[in-house]
mmCIF file of C-alpha atoms in Angstrom:
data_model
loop_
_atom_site.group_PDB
_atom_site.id
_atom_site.type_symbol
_atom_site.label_atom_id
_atom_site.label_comp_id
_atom_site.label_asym_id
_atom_site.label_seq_id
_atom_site.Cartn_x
_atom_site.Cartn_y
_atom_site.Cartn_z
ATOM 1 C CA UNK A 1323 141.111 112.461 182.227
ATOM 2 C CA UNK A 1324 144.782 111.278 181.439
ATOM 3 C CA UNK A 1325 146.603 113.438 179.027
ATOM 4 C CA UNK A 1326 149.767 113.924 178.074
ATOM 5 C CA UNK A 1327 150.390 117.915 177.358
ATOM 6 C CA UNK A 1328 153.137 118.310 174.428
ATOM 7 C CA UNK A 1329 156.280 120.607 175.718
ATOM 8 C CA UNK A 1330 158.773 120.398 172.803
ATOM 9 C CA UNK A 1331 158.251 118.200 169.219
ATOM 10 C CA UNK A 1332 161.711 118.024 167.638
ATOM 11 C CA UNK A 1333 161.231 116.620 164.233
ATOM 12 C CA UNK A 1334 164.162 114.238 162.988
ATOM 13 C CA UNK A 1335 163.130 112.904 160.137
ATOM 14 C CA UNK A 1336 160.815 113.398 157.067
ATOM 15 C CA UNK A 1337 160.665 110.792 154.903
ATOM 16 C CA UNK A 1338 158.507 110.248 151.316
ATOM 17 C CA UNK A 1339 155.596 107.770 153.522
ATOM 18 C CA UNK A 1340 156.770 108.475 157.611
ATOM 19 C CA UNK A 1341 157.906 111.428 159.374
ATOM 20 C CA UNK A 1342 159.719 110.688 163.132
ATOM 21 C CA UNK A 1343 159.354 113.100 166.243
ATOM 22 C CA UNK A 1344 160.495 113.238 169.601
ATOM 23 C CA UNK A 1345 157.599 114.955 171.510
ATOM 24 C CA UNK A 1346 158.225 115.805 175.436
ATOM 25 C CA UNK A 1347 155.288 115.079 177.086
ATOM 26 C CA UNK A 1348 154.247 116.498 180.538
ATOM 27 C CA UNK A 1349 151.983 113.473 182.313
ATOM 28 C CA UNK A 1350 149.143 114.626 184.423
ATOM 29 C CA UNK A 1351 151.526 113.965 187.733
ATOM 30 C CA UNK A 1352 153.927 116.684 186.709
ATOM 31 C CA UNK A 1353 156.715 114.077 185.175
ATOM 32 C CA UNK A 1354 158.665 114.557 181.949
ATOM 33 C CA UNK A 1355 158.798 111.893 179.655
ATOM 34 C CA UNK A 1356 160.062 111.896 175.614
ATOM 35 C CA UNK A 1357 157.946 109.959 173.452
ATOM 36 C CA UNK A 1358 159.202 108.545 169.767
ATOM 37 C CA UNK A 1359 156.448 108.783 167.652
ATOM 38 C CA UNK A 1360 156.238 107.753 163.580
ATOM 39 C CA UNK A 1361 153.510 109.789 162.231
ATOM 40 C CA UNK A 1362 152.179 107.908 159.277
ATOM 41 C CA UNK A 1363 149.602 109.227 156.620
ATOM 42 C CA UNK A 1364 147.640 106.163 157.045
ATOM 43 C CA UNK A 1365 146.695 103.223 154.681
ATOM 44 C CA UNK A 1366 143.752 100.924 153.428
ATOM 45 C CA UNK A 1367 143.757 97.051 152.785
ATOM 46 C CA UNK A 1368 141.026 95.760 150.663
ATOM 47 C CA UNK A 1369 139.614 92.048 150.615
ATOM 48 C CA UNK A 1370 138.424 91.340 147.402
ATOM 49 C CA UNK A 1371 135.756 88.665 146.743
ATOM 50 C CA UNK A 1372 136.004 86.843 143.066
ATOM 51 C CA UNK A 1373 133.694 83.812 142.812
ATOM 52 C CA UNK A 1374 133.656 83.158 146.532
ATOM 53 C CA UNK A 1375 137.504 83.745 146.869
ATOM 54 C CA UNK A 1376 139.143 86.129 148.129
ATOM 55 C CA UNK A 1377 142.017 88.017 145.769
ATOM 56 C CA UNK A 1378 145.850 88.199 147.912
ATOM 57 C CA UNK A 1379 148.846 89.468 146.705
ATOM 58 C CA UNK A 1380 152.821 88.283 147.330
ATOM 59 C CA UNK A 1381 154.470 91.420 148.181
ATOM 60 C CA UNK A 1382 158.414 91.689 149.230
ATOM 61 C CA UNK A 1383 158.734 93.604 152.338
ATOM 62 C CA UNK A 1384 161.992 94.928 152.648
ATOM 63 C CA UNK A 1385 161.423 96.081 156.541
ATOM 64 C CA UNK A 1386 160.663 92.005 157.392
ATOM 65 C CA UNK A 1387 163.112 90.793 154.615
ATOM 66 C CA UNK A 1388 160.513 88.286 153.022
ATOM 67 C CA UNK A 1389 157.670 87.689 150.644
ATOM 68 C CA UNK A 1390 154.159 87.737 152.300
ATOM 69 C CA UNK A 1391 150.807 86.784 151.548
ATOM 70 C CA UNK A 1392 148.949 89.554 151.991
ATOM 71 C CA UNK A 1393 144.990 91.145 151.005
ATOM 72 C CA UNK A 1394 145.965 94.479 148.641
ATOM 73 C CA UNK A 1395 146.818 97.336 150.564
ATOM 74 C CA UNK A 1396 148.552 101.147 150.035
ATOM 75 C CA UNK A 1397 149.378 104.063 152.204
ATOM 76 C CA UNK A 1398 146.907 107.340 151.678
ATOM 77 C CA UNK A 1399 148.203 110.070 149.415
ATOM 78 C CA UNK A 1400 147.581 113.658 150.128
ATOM 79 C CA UNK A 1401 143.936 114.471 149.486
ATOM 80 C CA UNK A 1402 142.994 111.083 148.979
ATOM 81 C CA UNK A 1403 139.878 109.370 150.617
ATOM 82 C CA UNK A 1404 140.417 106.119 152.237
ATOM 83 C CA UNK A 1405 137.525 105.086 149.529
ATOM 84 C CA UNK A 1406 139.639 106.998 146.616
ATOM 85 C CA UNK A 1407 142.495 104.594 148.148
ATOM 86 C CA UNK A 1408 141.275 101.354 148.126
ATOM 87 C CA UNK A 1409 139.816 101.527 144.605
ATOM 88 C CA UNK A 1410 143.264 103.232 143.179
ATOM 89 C CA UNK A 1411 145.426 100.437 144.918
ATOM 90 C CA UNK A 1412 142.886 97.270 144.172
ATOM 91 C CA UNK A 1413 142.867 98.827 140.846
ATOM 92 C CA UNK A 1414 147.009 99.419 140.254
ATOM 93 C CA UNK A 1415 147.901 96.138 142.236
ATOM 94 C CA UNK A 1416 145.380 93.709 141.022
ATOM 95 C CA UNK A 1417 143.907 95.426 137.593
ATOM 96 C CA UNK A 1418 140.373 94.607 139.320
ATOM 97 C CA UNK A 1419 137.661 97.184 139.961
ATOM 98 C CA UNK A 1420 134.463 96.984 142.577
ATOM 99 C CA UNK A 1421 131.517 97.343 142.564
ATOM 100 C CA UNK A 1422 130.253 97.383 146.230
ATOM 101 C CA UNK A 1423 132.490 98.333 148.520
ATOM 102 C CA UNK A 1424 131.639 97.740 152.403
ATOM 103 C CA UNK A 1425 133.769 98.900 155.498
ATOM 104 C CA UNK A 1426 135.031 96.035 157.532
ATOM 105 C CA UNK A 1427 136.748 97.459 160.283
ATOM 106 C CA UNK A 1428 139.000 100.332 160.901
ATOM 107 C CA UNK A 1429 142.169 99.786 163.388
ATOM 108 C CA UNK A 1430 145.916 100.952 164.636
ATOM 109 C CA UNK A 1431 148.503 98.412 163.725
ATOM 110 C CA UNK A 1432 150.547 99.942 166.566
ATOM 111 C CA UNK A 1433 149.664 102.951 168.688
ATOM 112 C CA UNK A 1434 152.388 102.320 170.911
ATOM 113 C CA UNK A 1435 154.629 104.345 168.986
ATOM 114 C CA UNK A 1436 152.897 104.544 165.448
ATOM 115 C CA UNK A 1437 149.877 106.930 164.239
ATOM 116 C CA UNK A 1438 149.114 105.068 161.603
ATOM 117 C CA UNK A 1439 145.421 104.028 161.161
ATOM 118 C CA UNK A 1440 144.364 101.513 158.404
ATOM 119 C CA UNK A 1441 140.563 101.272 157.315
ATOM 120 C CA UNK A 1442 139.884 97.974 155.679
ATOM 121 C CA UNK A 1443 136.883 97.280 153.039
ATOM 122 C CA UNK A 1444 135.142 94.260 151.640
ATOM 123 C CA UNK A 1445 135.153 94.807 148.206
ATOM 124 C CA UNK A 1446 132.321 92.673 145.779
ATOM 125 C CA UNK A 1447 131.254 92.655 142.063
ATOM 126 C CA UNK A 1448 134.826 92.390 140.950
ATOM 127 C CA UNK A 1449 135.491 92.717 137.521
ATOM 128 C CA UNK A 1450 138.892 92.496 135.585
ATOM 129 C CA UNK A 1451 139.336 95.777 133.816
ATOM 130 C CA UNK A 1452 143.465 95.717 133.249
ATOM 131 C CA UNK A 1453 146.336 93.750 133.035
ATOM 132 C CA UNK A 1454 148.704 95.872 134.168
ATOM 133 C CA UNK A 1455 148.676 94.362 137.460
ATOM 134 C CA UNK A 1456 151.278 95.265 139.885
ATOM 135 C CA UNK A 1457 152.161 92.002 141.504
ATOM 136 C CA UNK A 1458 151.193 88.139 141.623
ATOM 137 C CA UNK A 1459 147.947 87.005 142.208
ATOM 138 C CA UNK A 1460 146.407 84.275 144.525
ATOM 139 C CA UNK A 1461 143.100 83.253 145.346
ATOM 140 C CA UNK A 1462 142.290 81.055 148.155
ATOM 141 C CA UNK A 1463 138.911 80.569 150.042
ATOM 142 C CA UNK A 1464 138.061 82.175 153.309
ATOM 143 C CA UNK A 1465 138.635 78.580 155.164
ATOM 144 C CA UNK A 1466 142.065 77.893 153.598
ATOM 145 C CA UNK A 1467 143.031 81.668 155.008
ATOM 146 C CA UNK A 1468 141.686 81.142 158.231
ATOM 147 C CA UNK A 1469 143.535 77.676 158.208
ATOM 148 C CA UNK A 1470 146.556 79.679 157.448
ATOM 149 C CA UNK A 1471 146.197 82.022 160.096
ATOM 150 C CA UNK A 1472 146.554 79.359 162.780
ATOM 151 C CA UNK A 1473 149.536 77.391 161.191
ATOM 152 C CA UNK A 1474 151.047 80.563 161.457
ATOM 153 C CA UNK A 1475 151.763 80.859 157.324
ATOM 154 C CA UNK A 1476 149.802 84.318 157.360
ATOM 155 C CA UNK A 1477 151.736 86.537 159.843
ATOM 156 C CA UNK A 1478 150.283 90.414 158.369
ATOM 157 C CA UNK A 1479 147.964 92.186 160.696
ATOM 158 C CA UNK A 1480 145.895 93.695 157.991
ATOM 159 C CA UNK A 1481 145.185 90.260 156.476
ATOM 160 C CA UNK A 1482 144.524 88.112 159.233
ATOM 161 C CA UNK A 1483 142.159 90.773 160.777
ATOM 162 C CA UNK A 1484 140.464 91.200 157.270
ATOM 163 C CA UNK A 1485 139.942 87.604 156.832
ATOM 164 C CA UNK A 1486 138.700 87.426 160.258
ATOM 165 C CA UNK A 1487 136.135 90.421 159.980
ATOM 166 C CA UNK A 1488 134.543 88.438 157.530
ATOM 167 C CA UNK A 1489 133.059 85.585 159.235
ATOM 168 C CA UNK B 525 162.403 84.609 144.180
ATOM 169 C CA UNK B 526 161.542 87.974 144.588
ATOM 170 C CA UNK B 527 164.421 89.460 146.333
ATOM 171 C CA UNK B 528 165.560 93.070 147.297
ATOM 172 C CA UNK B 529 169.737 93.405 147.785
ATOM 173 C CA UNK B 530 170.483 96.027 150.119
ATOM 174 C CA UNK B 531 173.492 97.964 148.496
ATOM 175 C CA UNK B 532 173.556 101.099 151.044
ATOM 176 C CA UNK B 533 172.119 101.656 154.587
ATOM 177 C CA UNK B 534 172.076 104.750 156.060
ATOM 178 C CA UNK B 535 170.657 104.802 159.766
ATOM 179 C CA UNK B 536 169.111 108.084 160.543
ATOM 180 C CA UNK B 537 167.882 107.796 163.881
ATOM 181 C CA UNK B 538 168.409 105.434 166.966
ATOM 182 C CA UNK B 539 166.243 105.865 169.661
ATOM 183 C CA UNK B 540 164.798 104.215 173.026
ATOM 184 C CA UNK B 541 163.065 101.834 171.168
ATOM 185 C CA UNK B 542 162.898 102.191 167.369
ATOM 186 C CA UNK B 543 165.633 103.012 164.675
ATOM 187 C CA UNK B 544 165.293 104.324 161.265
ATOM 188 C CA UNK B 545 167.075 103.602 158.396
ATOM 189 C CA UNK B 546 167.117 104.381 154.734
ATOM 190 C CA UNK B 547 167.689 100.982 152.629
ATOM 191 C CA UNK B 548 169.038 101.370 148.922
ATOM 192 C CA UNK B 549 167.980 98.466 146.989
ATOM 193 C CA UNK B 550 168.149 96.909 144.119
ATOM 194 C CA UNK B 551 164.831 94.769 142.764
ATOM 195 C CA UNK B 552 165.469 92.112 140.624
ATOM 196 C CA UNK B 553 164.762 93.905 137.296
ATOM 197 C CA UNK B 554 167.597 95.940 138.121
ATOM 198 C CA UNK B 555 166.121 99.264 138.820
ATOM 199 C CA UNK B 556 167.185 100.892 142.124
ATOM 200 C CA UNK B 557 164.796 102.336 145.318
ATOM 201 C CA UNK B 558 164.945 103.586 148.728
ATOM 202 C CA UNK B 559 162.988 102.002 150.954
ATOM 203 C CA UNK B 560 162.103 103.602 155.053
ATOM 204 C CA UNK B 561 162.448 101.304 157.320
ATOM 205 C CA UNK B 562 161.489 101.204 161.240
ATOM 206 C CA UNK B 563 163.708 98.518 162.842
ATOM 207 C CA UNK B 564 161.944 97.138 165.883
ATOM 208 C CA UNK B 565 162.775 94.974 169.125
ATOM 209 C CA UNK B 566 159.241 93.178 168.994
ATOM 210 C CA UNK B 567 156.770 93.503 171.379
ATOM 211 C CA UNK B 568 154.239 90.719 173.551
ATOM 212 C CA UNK B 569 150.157 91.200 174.158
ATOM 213 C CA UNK B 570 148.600 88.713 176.746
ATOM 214 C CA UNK B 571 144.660 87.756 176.845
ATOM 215 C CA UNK B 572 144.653 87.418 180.494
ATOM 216 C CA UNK B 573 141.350 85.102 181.425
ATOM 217 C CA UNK B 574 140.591 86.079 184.586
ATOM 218 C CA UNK B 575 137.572 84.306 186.118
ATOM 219 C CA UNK B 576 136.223 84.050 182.519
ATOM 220 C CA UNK B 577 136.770 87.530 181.589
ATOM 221 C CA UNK B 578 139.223 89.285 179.758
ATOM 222 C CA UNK B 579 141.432 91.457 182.052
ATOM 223 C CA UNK B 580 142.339 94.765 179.899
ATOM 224 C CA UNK B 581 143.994 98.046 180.695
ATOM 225 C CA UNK B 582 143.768 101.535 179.752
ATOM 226 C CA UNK B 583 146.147 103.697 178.633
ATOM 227 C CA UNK B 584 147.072 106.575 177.053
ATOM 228 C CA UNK B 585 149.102 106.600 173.529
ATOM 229 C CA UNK B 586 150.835 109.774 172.462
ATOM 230 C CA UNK B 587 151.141 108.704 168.967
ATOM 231 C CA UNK B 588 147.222 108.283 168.133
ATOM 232 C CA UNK B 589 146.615 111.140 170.958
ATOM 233 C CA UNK B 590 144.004 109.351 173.028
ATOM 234 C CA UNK B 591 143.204 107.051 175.936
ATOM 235 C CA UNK B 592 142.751 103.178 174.596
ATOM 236 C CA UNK B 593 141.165 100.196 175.961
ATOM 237 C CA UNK B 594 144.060 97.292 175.241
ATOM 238 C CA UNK B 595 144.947 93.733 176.316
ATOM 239 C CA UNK B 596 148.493 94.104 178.473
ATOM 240 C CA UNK B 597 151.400 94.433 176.412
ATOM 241 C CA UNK B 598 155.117 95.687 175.770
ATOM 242 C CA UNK B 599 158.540 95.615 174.285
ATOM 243 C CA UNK B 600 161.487 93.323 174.100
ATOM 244 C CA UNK B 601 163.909 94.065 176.362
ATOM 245 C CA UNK B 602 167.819 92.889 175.399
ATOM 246 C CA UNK B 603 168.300 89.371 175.674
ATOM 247 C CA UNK B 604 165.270 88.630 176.758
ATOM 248 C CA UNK B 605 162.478 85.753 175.321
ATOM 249 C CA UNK B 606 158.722 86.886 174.121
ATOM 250 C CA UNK B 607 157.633 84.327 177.049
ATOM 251 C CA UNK B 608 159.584 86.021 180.018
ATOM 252 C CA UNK B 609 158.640 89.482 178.422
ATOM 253 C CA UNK B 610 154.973 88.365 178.431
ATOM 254 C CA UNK B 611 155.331 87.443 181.961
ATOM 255 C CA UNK B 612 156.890 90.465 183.019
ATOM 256 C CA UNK B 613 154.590 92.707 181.073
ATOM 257 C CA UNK B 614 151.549 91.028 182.767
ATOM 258 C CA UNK B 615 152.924 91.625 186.235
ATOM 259 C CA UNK B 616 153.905 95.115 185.632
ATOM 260 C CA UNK B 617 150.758 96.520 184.021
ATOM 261 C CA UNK B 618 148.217 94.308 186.423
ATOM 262 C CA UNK B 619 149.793 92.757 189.580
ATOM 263 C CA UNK B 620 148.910 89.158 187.975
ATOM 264 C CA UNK B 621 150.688 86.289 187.844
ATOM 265 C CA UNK B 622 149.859 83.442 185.211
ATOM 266 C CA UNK B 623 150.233 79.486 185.934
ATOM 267 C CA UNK B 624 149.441 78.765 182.173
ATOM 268 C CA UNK B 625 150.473 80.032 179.265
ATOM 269 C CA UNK B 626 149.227 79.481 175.790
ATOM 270 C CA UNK B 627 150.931 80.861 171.969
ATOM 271 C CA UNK B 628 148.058 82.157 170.348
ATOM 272 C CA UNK B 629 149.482 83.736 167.544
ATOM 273 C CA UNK B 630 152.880 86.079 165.973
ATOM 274 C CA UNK B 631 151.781 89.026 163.544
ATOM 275 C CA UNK B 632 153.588 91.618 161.625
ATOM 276 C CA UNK B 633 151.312 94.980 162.351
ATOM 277 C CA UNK B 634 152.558 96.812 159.777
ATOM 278 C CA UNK B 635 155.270 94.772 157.490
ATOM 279 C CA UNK B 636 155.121 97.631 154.828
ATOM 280 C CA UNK B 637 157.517 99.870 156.849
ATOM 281 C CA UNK B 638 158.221 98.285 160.254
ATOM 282 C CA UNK B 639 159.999 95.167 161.198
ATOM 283 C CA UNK B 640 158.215 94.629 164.234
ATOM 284 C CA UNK B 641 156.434 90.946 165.534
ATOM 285 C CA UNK B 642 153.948 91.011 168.056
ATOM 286 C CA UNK B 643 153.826 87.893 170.055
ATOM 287 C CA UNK B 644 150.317 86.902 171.413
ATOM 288 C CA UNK B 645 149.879 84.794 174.601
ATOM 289 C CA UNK B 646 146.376 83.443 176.382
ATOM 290 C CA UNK B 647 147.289 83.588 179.997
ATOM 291 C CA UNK B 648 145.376 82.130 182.325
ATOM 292 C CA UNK B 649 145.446 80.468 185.925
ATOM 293 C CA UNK B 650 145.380 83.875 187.230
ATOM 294 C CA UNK B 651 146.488 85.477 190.467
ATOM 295 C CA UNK B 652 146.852 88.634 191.445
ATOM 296 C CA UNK B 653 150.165 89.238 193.421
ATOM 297 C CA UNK B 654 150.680 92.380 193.541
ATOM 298 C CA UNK B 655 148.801 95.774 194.247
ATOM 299 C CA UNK B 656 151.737 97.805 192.385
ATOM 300 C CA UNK B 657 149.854 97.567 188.833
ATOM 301 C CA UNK B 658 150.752 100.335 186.663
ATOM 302 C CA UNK B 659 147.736 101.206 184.417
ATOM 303 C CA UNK B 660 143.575 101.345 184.926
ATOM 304 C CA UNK B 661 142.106 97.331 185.018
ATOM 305 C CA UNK B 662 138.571 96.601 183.244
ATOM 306 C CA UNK B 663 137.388 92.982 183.369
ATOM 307 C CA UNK B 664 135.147 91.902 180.030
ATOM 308 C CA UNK B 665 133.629 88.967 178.701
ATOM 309 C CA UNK B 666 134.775 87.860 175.057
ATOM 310 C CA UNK B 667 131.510 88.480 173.531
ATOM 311 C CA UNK B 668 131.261 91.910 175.087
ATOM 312 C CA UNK B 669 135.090 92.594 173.292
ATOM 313 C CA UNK B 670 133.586 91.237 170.283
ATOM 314 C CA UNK B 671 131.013 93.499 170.430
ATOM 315 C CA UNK B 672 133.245 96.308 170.535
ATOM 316 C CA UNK B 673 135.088 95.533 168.028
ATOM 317 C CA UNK B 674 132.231 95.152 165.527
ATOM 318 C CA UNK B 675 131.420 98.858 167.235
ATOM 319 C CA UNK B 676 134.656 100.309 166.119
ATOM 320 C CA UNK B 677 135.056 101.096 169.937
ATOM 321 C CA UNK B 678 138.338 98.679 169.893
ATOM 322 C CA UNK B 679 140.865 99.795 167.852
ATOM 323 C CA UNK B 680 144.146 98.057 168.250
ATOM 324 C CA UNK B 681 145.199 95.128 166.540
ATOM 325 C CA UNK B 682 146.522 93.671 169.516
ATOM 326 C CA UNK B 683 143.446 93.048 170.984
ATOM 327 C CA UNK B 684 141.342 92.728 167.835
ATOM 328 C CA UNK B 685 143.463 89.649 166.794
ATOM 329 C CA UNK B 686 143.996 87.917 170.707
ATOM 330 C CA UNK B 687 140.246 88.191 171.322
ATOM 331 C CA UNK B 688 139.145 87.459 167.673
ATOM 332 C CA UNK B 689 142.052 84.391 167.807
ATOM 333 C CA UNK B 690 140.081 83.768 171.401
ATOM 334 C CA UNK B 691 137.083 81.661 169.121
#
């Protein structure tokens, strides 16, 4: 089996959400090779159903310098289920809560140089329990986000495979 | 609009392929945060249709620690467009050559921290021209991908979103 055996890890950063390393990897033919890895503590993204629609969010992402369109989502704190997660975050962004939750699909945004996994969840039998919500609200049907997904208006990874794990 | 002014950047790491930096901002209500932020060439994925199957490779990712089952794909090199990066990539990792190529999609895989767009192709008119391919092949009909992904044994979002935009 393929494996890469870990020499050296130099850690050069350690940030509040990522940490970076450079690990020196042996490959199975005896070559060196460094490898930049982000090691990420992981998130959750959460499509919420509300009388047949599903609840977004517009969210500024500094790292893509726009507003998106995206389901609700939030990294994993220490100790935290992804389950603990998704309710917190549909909770603090939206001021919703669940009552069924259902895994969708669980999935690396990008291994290539990422470890971050995100686990997404249906989440039914919404009911609005604050209104300290976090950010805007949309709600569009599942046909108007799939239609948005091949215009090319909804460009996150979480959302379009969400929306697309629900069919 | 919902805008975050950068007012200090402080890069703390440029590597191979990724940098980090450390954005200062300041929201529009005034109040002032720090936002970690992977800057990212970009990167291609192909759905190769080869004889009505999917051709996919294997390879191993340091970052998630395991062996993956994934469409072809790579980085941006300098100067050079997502279509003649797709074309290279395909060659490199398989030995195939593709008379027609189809946009099936751009995503953002993780827009919370990383700036990086993943351009997906459908390439097809397939043949193979070389026997210098880089990485394990596997051949697989879209329903037997689909499949997998339902499974949870497909985990990438690359090929989650080419096969699923496949339909």
């Amino acid at each position: 089996m393929y494996e890469e055996r870990t020499i050296e890890r130099k850690q050069l950063y350690r940030g509040r959400v990522i940490q970076v390393q450079l690990d020196t990897v042996v490959m199975p033919d005896g070559r060196t090779r460094i490898r930049e890895i982000v090691v990420h503590p992981g998130a959750v993204a959460i499509v919420p159903v509300v009388d047949g629609k599903v609840l977004l969010v517009e969210q500024y992402r500094k790292a893509i310098e726009r507003t998106t369109l995206e389901i609700p989502a939030g990294t994993l704190e220490a100790g935290e289920s992804p389950e603990e997660c998704a309710e917190r975050e549909l909770m603090e962004e939206t001021g919703y809560q669940a009552s069924q939750w259902d895994k969708l699909i669980e999935y690396y945004p990008s291994p290539g140089f990422s470890s971050e996994l995100i686990h997404v969840f249906k989440a039914s039998g919404l009911k609005r329990v604050s209104d300290a919500k976090e950010l805007p609200l949309r709600f569009l049907e599942l046909h108007e986000l799939e239609a948005k997904i091949r215009t090319g208006e909804l460009k996150d990874s979480k959302t379009i495979i969400g929306v697309l794990m629900m069919r």
